[in-house]
Short mmCIF file of C-alpha atoms and ligand atoms in Angstrom, two decimals:
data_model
loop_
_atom_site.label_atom_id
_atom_site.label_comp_id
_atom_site.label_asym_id
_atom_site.label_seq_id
_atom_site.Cartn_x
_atom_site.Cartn_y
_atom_site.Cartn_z
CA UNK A 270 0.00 0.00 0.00
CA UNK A 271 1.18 3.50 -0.16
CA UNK A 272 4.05 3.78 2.95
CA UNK A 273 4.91 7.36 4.33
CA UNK A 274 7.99 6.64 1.93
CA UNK A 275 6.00 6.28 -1.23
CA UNK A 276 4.01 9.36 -0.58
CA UNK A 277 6.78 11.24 0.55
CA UNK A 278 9.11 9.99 -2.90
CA UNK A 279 5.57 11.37 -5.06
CA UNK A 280 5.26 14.49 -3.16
CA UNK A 281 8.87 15.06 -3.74
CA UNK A 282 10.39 13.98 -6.83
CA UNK A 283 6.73 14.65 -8.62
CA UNK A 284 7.36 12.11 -11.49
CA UNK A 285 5.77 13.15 -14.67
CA UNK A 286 3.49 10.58 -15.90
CA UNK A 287 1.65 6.80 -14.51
CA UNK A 288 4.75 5.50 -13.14
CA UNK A 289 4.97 2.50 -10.14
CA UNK A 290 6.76 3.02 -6.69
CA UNK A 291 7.87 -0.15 -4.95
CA UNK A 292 9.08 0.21 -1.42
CA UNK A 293 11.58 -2.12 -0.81
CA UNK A 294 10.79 -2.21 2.90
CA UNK A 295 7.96 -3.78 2.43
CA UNK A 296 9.14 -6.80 0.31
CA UNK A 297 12.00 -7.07 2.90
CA UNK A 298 8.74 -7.70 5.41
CA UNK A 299 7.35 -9.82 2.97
CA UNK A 300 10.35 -12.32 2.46
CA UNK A 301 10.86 -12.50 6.35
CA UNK A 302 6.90 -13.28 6.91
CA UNK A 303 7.61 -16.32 4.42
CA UNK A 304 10.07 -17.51 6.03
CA UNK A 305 8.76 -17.17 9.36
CA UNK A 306 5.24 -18.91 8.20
CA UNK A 307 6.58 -21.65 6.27
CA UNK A 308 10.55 -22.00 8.40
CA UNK A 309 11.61 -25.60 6.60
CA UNK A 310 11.05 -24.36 2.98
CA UNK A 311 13.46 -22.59 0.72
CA UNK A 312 11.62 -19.58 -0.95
CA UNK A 313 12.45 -19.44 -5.04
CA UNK A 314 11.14 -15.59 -5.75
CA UNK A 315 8.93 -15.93 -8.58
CA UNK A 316 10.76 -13.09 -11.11
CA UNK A 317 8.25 -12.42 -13.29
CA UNK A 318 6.35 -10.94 -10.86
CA UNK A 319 8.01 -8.08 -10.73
CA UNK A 320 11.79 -8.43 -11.83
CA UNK A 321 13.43 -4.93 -11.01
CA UNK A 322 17.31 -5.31 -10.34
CA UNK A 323 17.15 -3.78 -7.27
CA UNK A 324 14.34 -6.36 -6.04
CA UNK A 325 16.36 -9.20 -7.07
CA UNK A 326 19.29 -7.79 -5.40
CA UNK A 327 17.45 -7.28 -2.29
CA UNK A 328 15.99 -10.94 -2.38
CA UNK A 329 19.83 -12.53 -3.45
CA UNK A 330 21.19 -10.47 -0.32
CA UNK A 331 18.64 -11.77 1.96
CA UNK A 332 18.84 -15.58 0.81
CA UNK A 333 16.14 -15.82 -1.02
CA UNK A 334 16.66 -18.03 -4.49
CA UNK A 335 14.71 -17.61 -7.42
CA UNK A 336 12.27 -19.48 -9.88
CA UNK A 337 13.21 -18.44 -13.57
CA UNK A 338 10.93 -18.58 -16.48
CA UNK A 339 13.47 -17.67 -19.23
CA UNK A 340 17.04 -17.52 -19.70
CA UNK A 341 16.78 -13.82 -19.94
CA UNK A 342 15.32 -14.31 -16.32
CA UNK A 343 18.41 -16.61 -15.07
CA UNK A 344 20.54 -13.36 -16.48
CA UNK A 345 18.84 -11.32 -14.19
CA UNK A 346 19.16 -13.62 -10.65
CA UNK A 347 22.46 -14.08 -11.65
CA UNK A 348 23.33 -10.72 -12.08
CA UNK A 349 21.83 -9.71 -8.79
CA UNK A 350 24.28 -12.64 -6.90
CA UNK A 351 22.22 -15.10 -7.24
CA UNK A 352 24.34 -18.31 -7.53
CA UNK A 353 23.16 -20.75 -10.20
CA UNK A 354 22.58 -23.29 -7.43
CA UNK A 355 19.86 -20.90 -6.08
CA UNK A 356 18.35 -21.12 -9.39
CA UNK A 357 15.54 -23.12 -10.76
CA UNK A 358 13.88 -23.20 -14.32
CA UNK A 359 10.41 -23.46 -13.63
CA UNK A 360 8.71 -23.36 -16.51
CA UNK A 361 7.37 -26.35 -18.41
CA UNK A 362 7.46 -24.92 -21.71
CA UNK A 363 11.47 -24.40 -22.93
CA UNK A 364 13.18 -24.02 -26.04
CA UNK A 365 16.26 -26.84 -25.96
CA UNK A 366 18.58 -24.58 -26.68
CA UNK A 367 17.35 -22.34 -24.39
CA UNK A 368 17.88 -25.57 -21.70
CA UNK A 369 21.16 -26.13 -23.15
CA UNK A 370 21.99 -22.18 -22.20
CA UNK A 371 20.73 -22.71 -18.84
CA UNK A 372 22.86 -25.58 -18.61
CA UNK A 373 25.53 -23.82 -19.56
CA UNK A 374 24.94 -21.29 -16.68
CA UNK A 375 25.23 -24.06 -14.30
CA UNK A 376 20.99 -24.27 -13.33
CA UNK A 377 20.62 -27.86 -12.81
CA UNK A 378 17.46 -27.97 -11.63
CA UNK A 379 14.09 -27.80 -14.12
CA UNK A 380 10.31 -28.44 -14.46
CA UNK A 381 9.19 -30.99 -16.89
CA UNK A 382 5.28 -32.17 -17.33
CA UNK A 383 5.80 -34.39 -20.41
CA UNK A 384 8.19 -36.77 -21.78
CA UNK A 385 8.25 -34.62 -24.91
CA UNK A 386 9.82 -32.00 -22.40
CA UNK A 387 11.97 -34.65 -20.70
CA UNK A 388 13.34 -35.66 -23.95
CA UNK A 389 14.76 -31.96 -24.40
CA UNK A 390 15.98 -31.47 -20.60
CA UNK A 391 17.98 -35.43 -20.80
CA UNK A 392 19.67 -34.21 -24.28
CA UNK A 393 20.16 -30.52 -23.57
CA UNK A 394 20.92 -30.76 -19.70
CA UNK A 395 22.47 -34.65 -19.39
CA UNK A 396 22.36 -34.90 -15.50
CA UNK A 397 19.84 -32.86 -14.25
CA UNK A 398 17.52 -32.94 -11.55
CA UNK A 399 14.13 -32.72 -12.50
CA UNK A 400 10.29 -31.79 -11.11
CA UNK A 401 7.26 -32.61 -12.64
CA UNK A 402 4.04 -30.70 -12.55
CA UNK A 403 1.16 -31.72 -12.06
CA UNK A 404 -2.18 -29.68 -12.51
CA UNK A 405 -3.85 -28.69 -9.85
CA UNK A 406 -8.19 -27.17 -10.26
CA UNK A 407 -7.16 -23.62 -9.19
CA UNK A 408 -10.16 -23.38 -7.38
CA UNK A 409 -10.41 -20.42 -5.41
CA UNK A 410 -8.04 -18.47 -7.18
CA UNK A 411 -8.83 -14.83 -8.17
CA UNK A 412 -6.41 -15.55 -11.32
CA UNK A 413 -6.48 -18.94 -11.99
CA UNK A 414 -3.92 -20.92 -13.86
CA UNK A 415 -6.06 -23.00 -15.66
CA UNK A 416 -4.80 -26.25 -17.67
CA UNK A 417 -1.91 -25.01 -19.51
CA UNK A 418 0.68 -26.47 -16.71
CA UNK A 419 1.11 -29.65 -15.29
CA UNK A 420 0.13 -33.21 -16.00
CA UNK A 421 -2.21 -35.88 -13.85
CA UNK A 422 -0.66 -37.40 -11.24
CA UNK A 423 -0.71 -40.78 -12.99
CA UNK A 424 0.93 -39.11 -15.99
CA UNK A 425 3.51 -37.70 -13.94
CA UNK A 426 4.74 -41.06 -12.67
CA UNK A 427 5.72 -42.30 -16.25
CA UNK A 428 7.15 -38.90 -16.76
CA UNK A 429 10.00 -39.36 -14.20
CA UNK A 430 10.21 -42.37 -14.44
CA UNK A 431 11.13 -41.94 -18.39
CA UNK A 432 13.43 -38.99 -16.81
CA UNK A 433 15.24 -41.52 -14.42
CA UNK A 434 15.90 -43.63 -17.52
CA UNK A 435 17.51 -41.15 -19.55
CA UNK A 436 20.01 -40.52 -16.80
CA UNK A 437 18.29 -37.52 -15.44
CA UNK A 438 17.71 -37.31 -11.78
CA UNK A 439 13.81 -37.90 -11.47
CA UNK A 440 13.98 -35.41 -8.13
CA UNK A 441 10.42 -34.25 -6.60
CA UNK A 442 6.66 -32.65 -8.11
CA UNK A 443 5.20 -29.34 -8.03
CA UNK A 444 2.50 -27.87 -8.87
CA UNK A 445 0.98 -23.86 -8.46
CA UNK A 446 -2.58 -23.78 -6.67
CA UNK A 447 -3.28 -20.50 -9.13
CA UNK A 448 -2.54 -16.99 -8.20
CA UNK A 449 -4.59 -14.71 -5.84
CA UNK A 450 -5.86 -18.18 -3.85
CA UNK A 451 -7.37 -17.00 -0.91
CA UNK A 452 -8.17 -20.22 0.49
CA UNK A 453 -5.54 -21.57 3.07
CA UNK A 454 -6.39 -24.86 2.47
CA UNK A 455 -6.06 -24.88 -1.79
CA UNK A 456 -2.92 -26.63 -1.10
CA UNK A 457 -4.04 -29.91 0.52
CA UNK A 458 -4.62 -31.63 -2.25
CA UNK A 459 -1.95 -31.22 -4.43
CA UNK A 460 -0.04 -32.47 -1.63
CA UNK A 461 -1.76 -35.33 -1.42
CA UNK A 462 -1.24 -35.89 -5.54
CA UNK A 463 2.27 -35.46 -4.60
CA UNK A 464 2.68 -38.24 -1.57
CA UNK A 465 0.70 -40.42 -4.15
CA UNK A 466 3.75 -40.00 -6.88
CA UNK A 467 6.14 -40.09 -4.40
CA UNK A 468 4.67 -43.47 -2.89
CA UNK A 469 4.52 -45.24 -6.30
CA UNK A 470 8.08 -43.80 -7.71
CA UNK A 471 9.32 -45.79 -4.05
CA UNK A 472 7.58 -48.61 -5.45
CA UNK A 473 10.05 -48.17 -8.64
CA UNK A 474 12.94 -47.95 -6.29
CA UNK A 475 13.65 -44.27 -7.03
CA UNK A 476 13.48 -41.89 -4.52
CA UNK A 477 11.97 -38.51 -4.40
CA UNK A 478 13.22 -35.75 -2.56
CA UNK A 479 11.33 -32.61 -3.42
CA UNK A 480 8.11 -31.16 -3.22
CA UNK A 481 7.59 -27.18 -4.91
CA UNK A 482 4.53 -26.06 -3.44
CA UNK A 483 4.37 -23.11 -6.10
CA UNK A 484 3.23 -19.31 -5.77
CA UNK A 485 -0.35 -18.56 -5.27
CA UNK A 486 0.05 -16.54 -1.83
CA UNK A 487 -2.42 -13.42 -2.16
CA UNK A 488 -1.78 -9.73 -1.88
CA UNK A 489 -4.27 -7.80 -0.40
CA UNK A 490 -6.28 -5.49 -2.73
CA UNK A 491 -10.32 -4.85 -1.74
CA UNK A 492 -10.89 -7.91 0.85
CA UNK A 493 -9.04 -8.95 3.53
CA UNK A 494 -6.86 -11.69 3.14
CA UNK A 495 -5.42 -14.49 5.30
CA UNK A 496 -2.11 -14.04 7.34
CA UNK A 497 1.41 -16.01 5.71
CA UNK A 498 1.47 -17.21 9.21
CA UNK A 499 -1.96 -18.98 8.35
CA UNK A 500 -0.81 -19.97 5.39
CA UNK A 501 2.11 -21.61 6.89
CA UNK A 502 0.20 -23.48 9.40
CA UNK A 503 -2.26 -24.87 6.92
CA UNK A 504 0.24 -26.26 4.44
CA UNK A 505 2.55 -27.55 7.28
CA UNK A 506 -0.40 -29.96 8.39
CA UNK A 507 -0.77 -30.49 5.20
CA UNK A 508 2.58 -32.04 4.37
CA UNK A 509 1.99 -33.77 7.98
CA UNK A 510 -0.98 -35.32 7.43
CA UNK A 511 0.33 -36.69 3.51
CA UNK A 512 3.90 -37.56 4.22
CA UNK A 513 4.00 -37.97 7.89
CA UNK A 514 7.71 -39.01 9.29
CA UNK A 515 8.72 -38.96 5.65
CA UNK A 516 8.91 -35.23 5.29
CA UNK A 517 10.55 -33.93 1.98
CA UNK A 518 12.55 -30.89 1.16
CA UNK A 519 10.04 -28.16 0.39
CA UNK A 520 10.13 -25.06 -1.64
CA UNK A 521 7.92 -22.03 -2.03
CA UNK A 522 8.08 -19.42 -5.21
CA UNK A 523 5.76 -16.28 -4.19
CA UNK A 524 5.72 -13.71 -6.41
CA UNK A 525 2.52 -11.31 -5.86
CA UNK A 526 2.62 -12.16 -1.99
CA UNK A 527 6.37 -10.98 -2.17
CA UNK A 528 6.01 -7.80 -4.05
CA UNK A 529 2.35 -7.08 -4.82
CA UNK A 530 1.81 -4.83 -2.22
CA UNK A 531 5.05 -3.20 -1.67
CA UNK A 532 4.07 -1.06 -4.93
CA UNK A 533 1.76 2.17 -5.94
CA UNK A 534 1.11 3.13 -9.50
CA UNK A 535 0.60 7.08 -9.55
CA UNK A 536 -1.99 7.73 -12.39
CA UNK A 537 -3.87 11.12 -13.41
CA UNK A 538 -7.43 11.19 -14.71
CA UNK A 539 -7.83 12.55 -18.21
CA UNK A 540 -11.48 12.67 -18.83
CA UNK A 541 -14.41 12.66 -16.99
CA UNK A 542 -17.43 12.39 -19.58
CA UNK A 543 -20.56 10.54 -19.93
CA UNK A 544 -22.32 8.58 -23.26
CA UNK A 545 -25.59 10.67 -22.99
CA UNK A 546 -27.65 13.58 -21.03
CA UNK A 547 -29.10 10.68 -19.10
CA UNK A 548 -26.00 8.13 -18.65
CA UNK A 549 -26.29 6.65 -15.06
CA UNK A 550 -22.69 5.78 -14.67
CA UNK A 551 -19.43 8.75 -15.26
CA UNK A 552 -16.50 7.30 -17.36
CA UNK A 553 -13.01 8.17 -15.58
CA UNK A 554 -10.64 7.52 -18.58
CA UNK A 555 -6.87 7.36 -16.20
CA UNK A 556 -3.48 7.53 -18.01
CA UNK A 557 -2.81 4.06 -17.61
CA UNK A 558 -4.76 1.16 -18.61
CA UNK A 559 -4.72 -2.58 -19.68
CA UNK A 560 -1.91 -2.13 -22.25
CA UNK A 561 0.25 0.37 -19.57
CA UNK A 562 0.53 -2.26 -17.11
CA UNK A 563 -3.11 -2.93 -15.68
CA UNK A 564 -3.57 -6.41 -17.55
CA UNK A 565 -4.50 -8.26 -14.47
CA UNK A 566 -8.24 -6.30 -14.45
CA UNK A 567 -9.05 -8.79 -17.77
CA UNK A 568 -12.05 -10.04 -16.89
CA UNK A 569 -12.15 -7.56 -13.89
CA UNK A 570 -10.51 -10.35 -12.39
CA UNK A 571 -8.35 -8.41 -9.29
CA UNK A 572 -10.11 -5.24 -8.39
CA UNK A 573 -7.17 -2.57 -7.01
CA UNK A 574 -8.03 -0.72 -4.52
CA UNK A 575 -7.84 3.22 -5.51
CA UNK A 576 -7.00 6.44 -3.58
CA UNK A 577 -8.11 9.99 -4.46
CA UNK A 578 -7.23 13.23 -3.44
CA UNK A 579 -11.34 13.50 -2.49
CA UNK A 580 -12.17 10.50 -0.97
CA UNK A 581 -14.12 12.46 2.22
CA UNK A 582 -16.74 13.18 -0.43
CA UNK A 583 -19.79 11.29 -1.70
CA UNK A 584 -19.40 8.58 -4.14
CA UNK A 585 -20.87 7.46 -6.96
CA UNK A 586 -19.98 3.85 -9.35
CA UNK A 587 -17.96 4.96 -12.17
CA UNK A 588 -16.76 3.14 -15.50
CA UNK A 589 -12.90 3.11 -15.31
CA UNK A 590 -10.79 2.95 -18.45
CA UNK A 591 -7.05 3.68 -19.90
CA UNK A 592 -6.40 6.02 -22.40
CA UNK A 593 -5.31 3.91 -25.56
CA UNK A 594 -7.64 3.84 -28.61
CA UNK A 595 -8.77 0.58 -27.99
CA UNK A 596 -12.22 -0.61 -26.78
CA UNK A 597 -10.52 -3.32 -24.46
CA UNK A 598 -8.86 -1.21 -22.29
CA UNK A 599 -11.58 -0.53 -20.21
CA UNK A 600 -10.98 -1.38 -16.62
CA UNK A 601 -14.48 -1.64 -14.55
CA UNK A 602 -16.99 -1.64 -16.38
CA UNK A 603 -19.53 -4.76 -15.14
CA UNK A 604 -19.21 -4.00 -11.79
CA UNK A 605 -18.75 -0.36 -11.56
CA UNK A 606 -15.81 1.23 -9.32
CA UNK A 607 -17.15 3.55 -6.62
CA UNK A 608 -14.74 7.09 -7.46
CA UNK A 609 -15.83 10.62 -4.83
CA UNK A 610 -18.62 12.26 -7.36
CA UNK A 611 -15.98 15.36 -7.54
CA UNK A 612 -13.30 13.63 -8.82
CA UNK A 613 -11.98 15.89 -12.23
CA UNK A 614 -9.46 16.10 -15.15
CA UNK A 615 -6.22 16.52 -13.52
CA UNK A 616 -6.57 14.60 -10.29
CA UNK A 617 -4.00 12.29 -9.55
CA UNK A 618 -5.34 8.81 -7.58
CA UNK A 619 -3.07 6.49 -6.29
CA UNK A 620 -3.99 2.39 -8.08
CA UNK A 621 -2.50 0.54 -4.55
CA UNK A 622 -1.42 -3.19 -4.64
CA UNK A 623 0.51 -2.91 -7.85
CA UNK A 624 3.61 -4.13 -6.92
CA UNK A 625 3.68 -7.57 -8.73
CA UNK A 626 2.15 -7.88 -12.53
CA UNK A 627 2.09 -4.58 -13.70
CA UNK A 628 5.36 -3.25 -15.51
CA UNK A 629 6.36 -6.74 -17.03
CA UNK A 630 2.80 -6.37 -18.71
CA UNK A 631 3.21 -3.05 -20.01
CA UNK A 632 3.29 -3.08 -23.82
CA UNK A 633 6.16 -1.11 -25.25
CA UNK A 634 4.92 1.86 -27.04
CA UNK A 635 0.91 0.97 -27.66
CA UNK A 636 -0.38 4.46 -29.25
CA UNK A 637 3.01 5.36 -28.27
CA UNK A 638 2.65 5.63 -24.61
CA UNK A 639 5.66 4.64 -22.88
CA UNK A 640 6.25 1.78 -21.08
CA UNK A 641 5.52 1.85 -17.41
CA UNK A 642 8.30 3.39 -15.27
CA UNK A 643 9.25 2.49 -12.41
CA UNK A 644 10.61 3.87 -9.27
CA UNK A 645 12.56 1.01 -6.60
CA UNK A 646 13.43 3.09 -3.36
C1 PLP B 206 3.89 -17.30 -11.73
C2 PLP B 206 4.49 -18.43 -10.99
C3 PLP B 206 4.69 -18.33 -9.61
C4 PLP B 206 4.25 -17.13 -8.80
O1 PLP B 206 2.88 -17.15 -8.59
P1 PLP B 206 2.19 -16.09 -7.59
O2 PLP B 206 0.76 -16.48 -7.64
O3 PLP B 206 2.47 -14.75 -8.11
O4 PLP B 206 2.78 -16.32 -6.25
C5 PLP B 206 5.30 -19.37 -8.98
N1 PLP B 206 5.68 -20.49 -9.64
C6 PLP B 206 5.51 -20.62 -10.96
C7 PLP B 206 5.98 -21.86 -11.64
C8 PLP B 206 4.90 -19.61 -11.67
O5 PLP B 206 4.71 -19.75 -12.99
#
């Protein structure tokens, strides 16, 4: 949310333009609430969420390690100290030669969910240890992560076993419970699916080490959300009540929970119009919108909370949109964002919880805005 040091950087250095302000304070709080809630599992920062160098830097210093989506990403740890032991490459979808890169790097550890994939990681990365995913429902996700990632659970016992064969080591499963999940309890039974694997890759004779219990941990925008510390307890009985005296190494890889709300996008309103004489509902038309880094409203899926310089006065539901020529980039629109009824051209209103999600989706120079800036202090 906006910290004294966020409104005091605005009020000072009066950046032209939308622009994001992360306070790195807060995503210092944020790593050490992780690892207080959830004490036996290494956290792997999830870097698309928001990869600024001097987040990553602040993370590397502080021990976190990192889950990388891309080489470009692996770059990026590793240019902020991480270590290519402290390294994973999470994603399920890689280019071999991008594999063979990583391998190059030194990253030995990657997610698989097919044998196709397998086939890349054994030829590209001979040696590795590998994780495979399996999908999860995402229910009770704000942003769910639908069926692109992961495999069953039955699928994903051929799949390392296959890896084990081609001299890979077949290493642990993971799986993501989908972003935003605001129920505690979301990760009980993936855990389960992953004891299952576990139990019948024993039966091979091959023993798995690892369980990656994925992102998912909310940030809090309109509603209240649980505490990490809940969090924590829920997936530690969890992993108690599915593996028992056979605990396994565990990881974690927030990403919004670690820097969603450490940020504050600054935006101004342009236009403040209606569509007729009789129109029930204003239309507040910002400087930033869908394309400038506000993606995450498609579907009006997360609802940021929003500060104005009048919120004492009375309010009315308003239509919120950006300011590119194009009729997507409309923000609110089915269910109507409440904005004080003297709100005008000119105001500036502070977007809150936009720490994570936001510049990486900015598009480069739609209608030739500029990308979103950003400010790391
Ligand atoms: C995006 C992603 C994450 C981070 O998810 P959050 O919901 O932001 O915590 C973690 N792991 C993987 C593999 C991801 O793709």
């Amino acid at each position: 949310m906006a910290t004294q040091r966020i409104i005091d950087f605005l009020a000072t250095r009066r950046p032209a333009g939308p622009c994001l302000v992360v306070d790195l304070d807060v995503v210092e709080e944020n790593f050490g609430a992780f690892r207080k809630a959830l004490p036996d599992s290494s956290i792997y920062y999830a870097v698309k969420a928001n990869p600024a160098p001097e987040i990553l830097r602040l993370l590397s210093a502080l021990g976190s390690n990192f889950d990388c989506a891309s080489v470009a990403e692996i770059e990026m740890a590793m240019d902020a100290g991480a270590t290519c032991d402290r390294i994973s490459y999470g994603n399920t979808i890689k280019k071999e030669r991008d594999v063979a890169r990583a391998h190059d790097l030194g990253v030995s550890l990657f997610a698989v969910d097919s044998v196709e994939e397998v086939e890349k990681v054994a030829r590209a990365a001979p040696g590795a240890r590998v994780f495979c995913r399996v999908l999860t429902n995402g229910e009770g996700a704000e942003w769910p992560l639908s069926r692109k990632f992961g495999c069953v659970p039955a699928m994903a016992i051929d799949v390392l076993v296959y890896a084990q064969s081609l001299g890979l080591v077949a290493t642990g499963v993971s799986f993501h419970v989908g972003s935003q999940q605001c129920d505690t309890n979301a990760w009980d039974a993936a855990i389960a699916d992953a004891s299952f694997v576990f139990q019948a890759l024993a039966e091979k004779g091959i023993v798995l080490t690892l369980v990656n219990m994925g992102g998912g941990f909310p940030t809090r925008y309109l509603k209240d959300i649980p505490t990490a510390e809940a969090y924590g307890r829920s997936i530690h009985g969890s992993l108690v009540r599915h593996f028992g005296n056979h605990m396994p190494e565990t990881i974690i890889e927030p990403g919004r929970g670690m820097v969603g709300n450490a940020g504050v996008i600054k935006a101004e309103v342009v236009l403040v119009s209606r569509k007729s004489a009789s129109d029930e509902n204003r239309w507040i038309f910002l400087d930033i919108g869908k394309f400038g880094g506000l993606a995450e409203t498609m579907d009006e899926a997360i609802r940021y909370p929003i500060t104005t310089p009048r919120d004492g006065d009375a309010m009315e539901p308003c239509v919120l949109a950006g300011p590119t020529c194009d009729s997507a980039d409309v923000l609110y629109e089915k269910k109507p964002y409440p904005l004080p009824i003297t709100l005008t051209i000119g105001d500036e209103v502070l977007i809150e919880g936009t720490g994570a999600y936001t510049t990486t989706y900015s598009a480069v120079a739609f209608n030739g805005f500029e990308p979103l800036r950003a400010y790391v202090i």
